[in-house]
Amino acid sequence: MAASPRIQKSNKQDNSAGRQDRLAEFDLHIFVLNERGKGDKPLAQGGAPVLNDVANRFDWLRRRGTIAPSSRFLVRRMLGRLDFSRDMDLLQLGFGTGVFTEEIVRRMTPRSTVTVFEVDERCRAHVVDDLRVTYVEASAETISEHFPGKRFDNIVSTLPFASLPRQVSLNVFSQIRAHLATNGKLLQFQYSLVSRNDLRDLFGSEPEIDFELRNLPPAFIYDVRNGEAPV
Ligand SMILES: C[S@@+](CC[C@H](N)C(=O)[O-])C[C@H]1O[C@@H](n2cnc3c(N)ncnc32)[C@H](O)[C@@H]1O
């Protein structure tokens, strides 16, 4: 059963302990715990332990959608498509081990922010310790619940739409549409071109496609701007 979300405030005073201890001391802007995505299946409960374990691992793999973190080549190529010289509120979907967030934090201006949505509680261990980062442990389907009416300047998504349940992808697409500012960019990487039509339908314009070979597996980058497409 899904636990109710908890919001914990940052406590930047205690920097003496290690990263894990600091996390335990709520060393985050906002940390929403254990909220499962609406359209996602609950992990298997009860029944034979081995089958449950297999089901859980399969569910985890499907949500994770890859075997390795993105390479620095993919991260740089993708983020190179944004103008980090300007202040911006960036939304990042899918955190993993934080390779994108680390580079975003390195590039962005002191007045910029990055808000991250990640469902997998194991990723919490890699959280990037920076006051400009807001980490929300919840599905990207729930952006409106956490930031009602907020429009982000740009969105960087690493969600594995090809392996997520279709309904989860559709829910996230409508959240992206609702929370991306006019003229803001959506950057998304995928290992195939299957999401191309979805993104074209979402914004009413053809995404630019880039490709990075030096990634496991090699990845396509979709770059689409939110014009005045029909809602
Ligand atoms: C392909 S991995 C990318 C991880 C990392 N950003 C990278 O590039 O190495 C996708 C990440 O999205 C997360 N994820 C999957 N479904 C999600 C959802 N509905 N909301 C938020 N995060 C999700 C997974 O747990 C996983 O960490």
XYZ file of C-alpha atoms and ligand atoms in Angstrom, residues 37 40 60 62-66 68-70 74-75 92-100 117-120 123 138-141 158-160 164 168 172 189 191, ligand 1:
66
model
C 2.982 6.497 -9.312
C 2.152 2.060 -11.777
C 12.229 -2.498 -11.324
C 11.010 -2.001 -16.617
C 10.926 1.263 -14.693
C 14.679 1.655 -14.862
C 14.752 0.896 -18.585
C 18.527 0.487 -18.846
C 23.998 1.370 -17.059
C 23.991 5.056 -16.136
C 24.154 7.452 -19.080
C 25.300 11.548 -23.743
C 24.890 13.886 -20.761
C 14.383 16.679 -14.518
C 12.460 13.408 -14.810
C 14.311 10.251 -13.767
C 17.409 10.633 -11.588
C 19.129 7.226 -11.499
C 22.570 7.745 -10.014
C 22.487 11.495 -10.625
C 24.758 11.796 -13.662
C 22.514 14.406 -15.296
C 11.282 13.468 -9.876
C 12.444 9.900 -9.257
C 10.369 6.882 -8.147
C 13.079 4.473 -7.125
C 18.391 6.428 -6.020
C 7.521 10.363 -6.556
C 6.326 9.515 -10.039
C 6.532 12.158 -12.749
C 2.794 11.533 -13.089
C 15.461 10.359 -18.972
C 12.310 8.282 -18.443
C 12.247 4.965 -20.320
C 7.024 1.918 -19.016
C 2.132 5.750 -17.147
C 3.598 11.747 -17.803
C 16.737 10.493 -24.657
C 17.283 3.989 -27.255
C 16.936 5.168 -18.005
S 17.060 5.513 -16.246
C 17.982 7.045 -16.367
C 18.696 7.342 -15.102
C 19.688 8.517 -15.172
N 18.996 9.776 -15.372
C 20.712 8.298 -16.249
O 20.614 8.931 -17.313
O 21.621 7.484 -16.038
C 15.389 6.025 -15.903
C 15.122 6.486 -14.483
O 13.757 6.924 -14.427
C 13.170 6.466 -13.221
N 11.703 6.405 -13.420
C 10.989 5.453 -14.058
N 9.682 5.757 -14.067
C 9.560 6.936 -13.418
C 8.456 7.780 -13.117
N 7.211 7.445 -13.482
N 8.689 8.929 -12.462
C 9.960 9.277 -12.095
N 11.048 8.514 -12.347
C 10.856 7.351 -13.007
C 13.822 5.106 -12.988
O 13.707 4.695 -11.637
C 15.252 5.389 -13.426
O 16.042 5.855 -12.355
